[in-house]
Amino acid sequence: MAPAAGRGARARYARNVAGVAAFLLAWQALGMSGLVSWLPPAAGTLGRTAELAADPEFLAGLGGTLTAAALGLPLAVLIAVPVGLLLGTVPALEEMTRVFVEFLRPIPSVALIPLALFFIQPELNAEIALVAFAASWPILINTLYGVRDADPLAKDTLRSFGFGRGAVVVWVLLPSAAPFVATGVRLAASVALILAISVEYVVGGSTGIGGFLIQASTGIGMDALIDVIAVLIWSGAIGLAANALLARAERRLFRWRQA
């Protein structure tokens, strides 16, 4: 089984590499052909992307964005997991708050930027608060799913031996919800990065990747477009790396669930 699994992983990796290579070759061909006048060649864009790794201004902006996302995501976990456990274990409370949850959840977090900046200063604190708000929803919903997926027989067994609600939460609900919470955190990590960049871009300041993106977009000609695309490539690469790391940690921590 192990060699077969290894061959399958290598085959998937090869297909991923082939897909990326085909995309880059098509991009390069279109850029050089002139059929799409606004599309720069892939080689020059990737070269500029690599140059940004040594750009102090970009690295400072990247650090600011990652700081906001890295502070907002744990805050979202600290808020969403206890709330999800509480709502999942007290059905009456979940029914009472369902309207508020369904009302708040669809609100675009970007639309709350002016409100957050009005009440929260400095800008970084407002950015962290918005990241935490947006990232809380996938964690909260996944926690609720995890609580509902708990084995009812295990809960009844503990209760029959005289254990209270706290013991049921610790020994049954938390282990059941943990894989769901991990999936929620992985989804929330992308949301945190998106919100951090969006806040920086909408506010129009000079901080973070969003601020660097505004400065790049104010340039003229193809060089400005290449800068914008290079920043977007960095944003996607960071999100991809974060998802890969969290997915790997999730597989290691919850190997028993996959089995």
mmCIF file of C-alpha atoms in Angstrom:
data_model
loop_
_atom_site.group_PDB
_atom_site.id
_atom_site.type_symbol
_atom_site.label_atom_id
_atom_site.label_comp_id
_atom_site.label_asym_id
_atom_site.label_seq_id
_atom_site.Cartn_x
_atom_site.Cartn_y
_atom_site.Cartn_z
ATOM 1 C CA MET A 1 0.000 0.000 0.000
ATOM 2 C CA ALA A 2 2.790 2.450 0.885
ATOM 3 C CA PRO A 3 4.663 2.161 -2.466
ATOM 4 C CA ALA A 4 1.350 2.545 -4.311
ATOM 5 C CA ALA A 5 0.512 5.617 -2.246
ATOM 6 C CA GLY A 6 3.970 7.039 -2.968
ATOM 7 C CA ARG A 7 3.530 6.493 -6.695
ATOM 8 C CA GLY A 8 0.129 8.151 -6.551
ATOM 9 C CA ALA A 9 1.558 11.189 -4.749
ATOM 10 C CA ARG A 10 4.384 11.472 -7.281
ATOM 11 C CA ALA A 11 1.904 11.210 -10.148
ATOM 12 C CA ARG A 12 -0.248 13.991 -8.661
ATOM 13 C CA TYR A 13 2.841 16.145 -8.163
ATOM 14 C CA ALA A 14 3.928 15.553 -11.756
ATOM 15 C CA ARG A 15 0.480 16.518 -13.035
ATOM 16 C CA ASN A 16 0.562 19.692 -10.939
ATOM 17 C CA VAL A 17 3.984 20.632 -12.317
ATOM 18 C CA ALA A 18 2.855 19.860 -15.861
ATOM 19 C CA GLY A 19 -0.224 22.026 -15.438
ATOM 20 C CA VAL A 20 1.801 24.981 -14.142
ATOM 21 C CA ALA A 21 4.387 24.576 -16.909
ATOM 22 C CA ALA A 22 1.679 24.471 -19.592
ATOM 23 C CA PHE A 23 0.064 27.598 -18.167
ATOM 24 C CA LEU A 24 3.385 29.494 -18.120
ATOM 25 C CA LEU A 25 4.238 28.426 -21.668
ATOM 26 C CA ALA A 26 0.823 29.559 -22.909
ATOM 27 C CA TRP A 27 1.204 32.858 -21.030
ATOM 28 C CA GLN A 28 4.677 33.425 -22.516
ATOM 29 C CA ALA A 29 3.460 32.616 -26.026
ATOM 30 C CA LEU A 30 0.496 34.989 -25.772
ATOM 31 C CA GLY A 31 2.647 37.761 -24.309
ATOM 32 C CA MET A 32 5.232 37.469 -27.079
ATOM 33 C CA SER A 33 2.695 37.111 -29.889
ATOM 34 C CA GLY A 34 1.069 40.466 -29.240
ATOM 35 C CA LEU A 35 -2.416 38.975 -29.633
ATOM 36 C CA VAL A 36 -3.216 40.266 -26.143
ATOM 37 C CA SER A 37 -1.675 43.732 -26.147
ATOM 38 C CA TRP A 38 -1.947 44.290 -22.409
ATOM 39 C CA LEU A 39 -0.446 40.941 -21.364
ATOM 40 C CA PRO A 40 3.288 41.044 -20.513
ATOM 41 C CA PRO A 41 5.397 37.922 -21.184
ATOM 42 C CA ALA A 42 5.641 35.439 -18.333
ATOM 43 C CA ALA A 43 9.442 35.492 -18.185
ATOM 44 C CA GLY A 44 9.679 39.219 -17.489
ATOM 45 C CA THR A 45 6.850 39.107 -14.962
ATOM 46 C CA LEU A 46 8.369 36.190 -13.064
ATOM 47 C CA GLY A 47 11.721 37.956 -13.118
ATOM 48 C CA ARG A 48 10.153 41.014 -11.518
ATOM 49 C CA THR A 49 8.418 38.740 -9.006
ATOM 50 C CA ALA A 50 11.808 37.341 -7.993
ATOM 51 C CA GLU A 51 13.268 40.861 -7.738
ATOM 52 C CA LEU A 52 10.616 41.816 -5.187
ATOM 53 C CA ALA A 53 12.171 39.304 -2.780
ATOM 54 C CA ALA A 54 15.067 41.746 -2.409
ATOM 55 C CA ASP A 55 12.985 44.944 -2.416
ATOM 56 C CA PRO A 56 13.038 46.463 1.123
ATOM 57 C CA GLU A 57 9.832 48.413 0.539
ATOM 58 C CA PHE A 58 7.944 45.334 -0.606
ATOM 59 C CA LEU A 59 9.341 43.191 2.195
ATOM 60 C CA ALA A 60 8.261 45.789 4.753
ATOM 61 C CA GLY A 61 4.759 45.781 3.284
ATOM 62 C CA LEU A 62 4.710 41.988 3.230
ATOM 63 C CA GLY A 63 5.700 41.922 6.891
ATOM 64 C CA GLY A 64 2.875 44.303 7.775
ATOM 65 C CA THR A 65 0.273 42.247 5.945
ATOM 66 C CA LEU A 66 1.450 38.959 7.441
ATOM 67 C CA THR A 67 1.515 40.524 10.909
ATOM 68 C CA ALA A 68 -2.128 41.576 10.647
ATOM 69 C CA ALA A 69 -3.164 38.165 9.305
ATOM 70 C CA ALA A 70 -1.073 36.277 11.877
ATOM 71 C CA LEU A 71 -2.583 38.254 14.767
ATOM 72 C CA GLY A 72 -6.151 38.174 13.492
ATOM 73 C CA LEU A 73 -6.301 34.436 12.782
ATOM 74 C CA PRO A 74 -5.515 33.215 16.350
ATOM 75 C CA LEU A 75 -7.969 35.803 17.661
ATOM 76 C CA ALA A 76 -10.615 34.315 15.390
ATOM 77 C CA VAL A 77 -9.845 30.833 16.754
ATOM 78 C CA LEU A 78 -10.115 32.060 20.358
ATOM 79 C CA ILE A 79 -13.508 33.576 19.600
ATOM 80 C CA ALA A 80 -15.082 31.109 17.173
ATOM 81 C CA VAL A 81 -14.214 27.763 18.799
ATOM 82 C CA PRO A 82 -15.736 28.505 22.254
ATOM 83 C CA VAL A 83 -18.782 30.125 20.627
ATOM 84 C CA GLY A 84 -19.210 27.139 18.314
ATOM 85 C CA LEU A 85 -18.943 24.701 21.237
ATOM 86 C CA LEU A 86 -21.435 26.737 23.252
ATOM 87 C CA LEU A 87 -23.973 26.968 20.439
ATOM 88 C CA GLY A 88 -23.491 23.303 19.576
ATOM 89 C CA THR A 89 -24.061 22.092 23.141
ATOM 90 C CA VAL A 90 -26.985 24.390 24.009
ATOM 91 C CA PRO A 91 -29.591 23.945 21.257
ATOM 92 C CA ALA A 92 -31.890 26.597 22.722
ATOM 93 C CA LEU A 93 -29.108 29.183 22.572
ATOM 94 C CA GLU A 94 -28.254 28.176 19.008
ATOM 95 C CA GLU A 95 -31.886 28.697 17.991
ATOM 96 C CA MET A 96 -31.999 32.091 19.716
ATOM 97 C CA THR A 97 -28.877 33.354 17.952
ATOM 98 C CA ARG A 98 -29.430 31.733 14.551
ATOM 99 C CA VAL A 99 -31.020 34.858 13.071
ATOM 100 C CA PHE A 100 -28.081 37.021 14.167
ATOM 101 C CA VAL A 101 -25.530 34.534 12.841
ATOM 102 C CA GLU A 102 -27.262 34.248 9.469
ATOM 103 C CA PHE A 103 -27.616 38.039 9.345
ATOM 104 C CA LEU A 104 -23.970 38.822 10.109
ATOM 105 C CA ARG A 105 -22.312 35.998 8.182
ATOM 106 C CA PRO A 106 -23.174 37.185 4.623
ATOM 107 C CA ILE A 107 -22.094 40.793 5.269
ATOM 108 C CA PRO A 108 -18.923 41.443 3.220
ATOM 109 C CA SER A 109 -16.177 42.233 5.680
ATOM 110 C CA VAL A 110 -14.765 44.827 3.279
ATOM 111 C CA ALA A 111 -18.002 46.802 3.687
ATOM 112 C CA LEU A 112 -17.251 47.092 7.406
ATOM 113 C CA ILE A 113 -13.909 48.850 6.871
ATOM 114 C CA PRO A 114 -15.261 52.425 7.331
ATOM 115 C CA LEU A 115 -17.138 51.372 10.473
ATOM 116 C CA ALA A 116 -14.094 49.620 11.919
ATOM 117 C CA LEU A 117 -11.838 52.602 11.249
ATOM 118 C CA PHE A 118 -14.370 54.913 12.878
ATOM 119 C CA PHE A 119 -14.372 52.982 16.147
ATOM 120 C CA ILE A 120 -10.920 51.355 16.211
ATOM 121 C CA GLN A 121 -7.583 53.120 15.996
ATOM 122 C CA PRO A 122 -4.817 52.826 14.917
ATOM 123 C CA GLU A 123 -5.317 51.330 11.462
ATOM 124 C CA LEU A 124 -3.477 48.106 12.334
ATOM 125 C CA ASN A 125 -5.911 47.364 15.177
ATOM 126 C CA ALA A 126 -8.867 47.885 12.849
ATOM 127 C CA GLU A 127 -7.226 45.608 10.288
ATOM 128 C CA ILE A 128 -6.695 42.877 12.899
ATOM 129 C CA ALA A 129 -10.302 43.214 14.099
ATOM 130 C CA LEU A 130 -11.660 42.856 10.563
ATOM 131 C CA VAL A 131 -9.406 39.880 9.863
ATOM 132 C CA ALA A 132 -10.639 38.219 13.059
ATOM 133 C CA PHE A 133 -14.282 38.933 12.160
ATOM 134 C CA ALA A 134 -13.995 37.503 8.656
ATOM 135 C CA ALA A 135 -11.885 34.510 9.682
ATOM 136 C CA SER A 136 -14.235 33.581 12.530
ATOM 137 C CA TRP A 137 -17.068 32.393 10.290
ATOM 138 C CA PRO A 138 -15.474 29.331 8.649
ATOM 139 C CA ILE A 139 -14.086 28.284 12.040
ATOM 140 C CA LEU A 140 -17.433 28.791 13.783
ATOM 141 C CA ILE A 141 -19.432 26.888 11.163
ATOM 142 C CA ASN A 142 -16.942 24.006 11.080
ATOM 143 C CA THR A 143 -16.952 23.828 14.878
ATOM 144 C CA LEU A 144 -20.732 23.528 14.837
ATOM 145 C CA TYR A 145 -20.519 20.751 12.250
ATOM 146 C CA GLY A 146 -17.937 18.964 14.380
ATOM 147 C CA VAL A 147 -20.075 19.142 17.494
ATOM 148 C CA ARG A 148 -23.089 17.806 15.613
ATOM 149 C CA ASP A 149 -20.963 14.975 14.189
ATOM 150 C CA ALA A 150 -20.073 13.722 17.682
ATOM 151 C CA ASP A 151 -21.052 10.148 18.476
ATOM 152 C CA PRO A 152 -24.329 10.282 20.460
ATOM 153 C CA LEU A 153 -23.565 6.892 22.017
ATOM 154 C CA ALA A 154 -20.316 8.236 23.482
ATOM 155 C CA LYS A 155 -22.159 11.218 24.960
ATOM 156 C CA ASP A 156 -24.871 9.029 26.447
ATOM 157 C CA THR A 157 -22.281 6.650 27.882
ATOM 158 C CA LEU A 158 -20.502 9.436 29.751
ATOM 159 C CA ARG A 159 -23.772 10.811 31.055
ATOM 160 C CA SER A 160 -24.864 7.383 32.227
ATOM 161 C CA PHE A 161 -21.724 7.214 34.372
ATOM 162 C CA GLY A 162 -22.582 10.513 35.999
ATOM 163 C CA PHE A 163 -20.314 12.832 34.037
ATOM 164 C CA GLY A 164 -21.568 16.367 33.507
ATOM 165 C CA ARG A 165 -21.715 18.561 30.420
ATOM 166 C CA GLY A 166 -18.137 19.781 30.911
ATOM 167 C CA ALA A 167 -16.738 16.242 30.754
ATOM 168 C CA VAL A 168 -18.791 15.524 27.633
ATOM 169 C CA VAL A 169 -17.365 18.628 25.985
ATOM 170 C CA VAL A 170 -13.766 17.754 26.895
ATOM 171 C CA TRP A 171 -13.814 14.022 26.177
ATOM 172 C CA VAL A 172 -16.301 13.749 23.301
ATOM 173 C CA LEU A 173 -17.161 17.044 21.634
ATOM 174 C CA LEU A 174 -13.675 18.550 21.446
ATOM 175 C CA PRO A 175 -12.059 15.431 19.892
ATOM 176 C CA SER A 176 -14.958 15.194 17.463
ATOM 177 C CA ALA A 177 -14.815 18.867 16.515
ATOM 178 C CA ALA A 178 -11.010 19.144 16.335
ATOM 179 C CA PRO A 179 -10.617 17.934 12.705
ATOM 180 C CA PHE A 180 -13.445 20.235 11.634
ATOM 181 C CA VAL A 181 -11.834 23.144 13.485
ATOM 182 C CA ALA A 182 -8.535 22.423 11.727
ATOM 183 C CA THR A 183 -10.286 22.540 8.360
ATOM 184 C CA GLY A 184 -11.965 25.794 9.385
ATOM 185 C CA VAL A 185 -8.601 27.295 10.344
ATOM 186 C CA ARG A 186 -7.137 26.283 6.980
ATOM 187 C CA LEU A 187 -10.013 27.992 5.174
ATOM 188 C CA ALA A 188 -9.806 30.994 7.483
ATOM 189 C CA ALA A 189 -6.089 31.471 6.768
ATOM 190 C CA SER A 190 -6.888 32.405 3.161
ATOM 191 C CA VAL A 191 -9.691 34.670 4.325
ATOM 192 C CA ALA A 192 -7.310 36.387 6.767
ATOM 193 C CA LEU A 193 -4.805 37.131 4.004
ATOM 194 C CA ILE A 194 -7.525 38.386 1.666
ATOM 195 C CA LEU A 195 -8.967 40.706 4.317
ATOM 196 C CA ALA A 196 -5.591 42.071 5.357
ATOM 197 C CA ILE A 197 -4.733 43.032 1.771
ATOM 198 C CA SER A 198 -8.254 44.341 1.104
ATOM 199 C CA VAL A 199 -8.183 46.641 4.129
ATOM 200 C CA GLU A 200 -4.811 48.039 3.104
ATOM 201 C CA TYR A 201 -6.013 48.572 -0.449
ATOM 202 C CA VAL A 202 -9.361 50.167 0.418
ATOM 203 C CA VAL A 203 -7.869 52.443 3.064
ATOM 204 C CA GLY A 204 -5.320 53.603 0.510
ATOM 205 C CA GLY A 205 -2.443 53.878 2.931
ATOM 206 C CA SER A 206 1.193 53.116 2.343
ATOM 207 C CA THR A 207 1.397 50.004 4.505
ATOM 208 C CA GLY A 208 1.191 46.326 3.635
ATOM 209 C CA ILE A 209 0.898 44.552 0.319
ATOM 210 C CA GLY A 210 -2.258 46.524 -0.382
ATOM 211 C CA GLY A 211 -0.398 49.814 -0.059
ATOM 212 C CA PHE A 212 2.426 48.533 -2.280
ATOM 213 C CA LEU A 213 -0.199 47.406 -4.809
ATOM 214 C CA ILE A 214 -1.711 50.918 -4.905
ATOM 215 C CA GLN A 215 1.688 52.462 -5.497
ATOM 216 C CA ALA A 216 2.442 49.957 -8.252
ATOM 217 C CA SER A 217 -0.897 50.607 -9.984
ATOM 218 C CA THR A 218 -0.263 54.365 -10.149
ATOM 219 C CA GLY A 219 2.654 53.824 -12.525
ATOM 220 C CA ILE A 220 2.520 54.160 -16.276
ATOM 221 C CA GLY A 221 2.826 51.566 -18.998
ATOM 222 C CA MET A 222 3.749 47.905 -19.025
ATOM 223 C CA ASP A 223 6.190 48.186 -16.112
ATOM 224 C CA ALA A 224 3.362 49.207 -13.775
ATOM 225 C CA LEU A 225 1.238 46.284 -14.954
ATOM 226 C CA ILE A 226 4.143 43.891 -14.404
ATOM 227 C CA ASP A 227 4.555 45.223 -10.854
ATOM 228 C CA VAL A 228 0.856 44.691 -10.122
ATOM 229 C CA ILE A 229 0.883 41.132 -11.475
ATOM 230 C CA ALA A 230 4.099 40.370 -9.558
ATOM 231 C CA VAL A 231 2.463 41.484 -6.295
ATOM 232 C CA LEU A 232 -0.574 39.335 -7.083
ATOM 233 C CA ILE A 233 1.687 36.337 -7.724
ATOM 234 C CA TRP A 234 3.299 36.855 -4.330
ATOM 235 C CA SER A 235 -0.123 37.044 -2.679
ATOM 236 C CA GLY A 236 -1.232 33.810 -4.323
ATOM 237 C CA ALA A 237 2.042 32.068 -3.478
ATOM 238 C CA ILE A 238 1.760 33.024 0.197
ATOM 239 C CA GLY A 239 -1.809 31.748 0.340
ATOM 240 C CA LEU A 240 -0.795 28.520 -1.389
ATOM 241 C CA ALA A 241 2.105 27.981 1.015
ATOM 242 C CA ALA A 242 -0.058 28.658 4.080
ATOM 243 C CA ASN A 243 -2.719 26.230 2.860
ATOM 244 C CA ALA A 244 -0.117 23.542 2.127
ATOM 245 C CA LEU A 245 1.483 23.871 5.573
ATOM 246 C CA LEU A 246 -1.853 23.786 7.396
ATOM 247 C CA ALA A 247 -3.100 20.867 5.294
ATOM 248 C CA ARG A 248 0.056 18.900 6.085
ATOM 249 C CA ALA A 249 -0.287 19.662 9.802
ATOM 250 C CA GLU A 250 -3.943 18.621 9.631
ATOM 251 C CA ARG A 251 -3.046 15.276 8.039
ATOM 252 C CA ARG A 252 -0.393 14.601 10.680
ATOM 253 C CA LEU A 253 -2.565 15.563 13.642
ATOM 254 C CA PHE A 254 -5.662 13.716 12.501
ATOM 255 C CA ARG A 255 -4.217 10.702 10.721
ATOM 256 C CA TRP A 256 -6.639 8.525 12.667
ATOM 257 C CA ARG A 257 -9.601 10.277 11.046
ATOM 258 C CA GLN A 258 -8.306 9.624 7.545
ATOM 259 C CA ALA A 259 -7.822 5.978 8.420
#
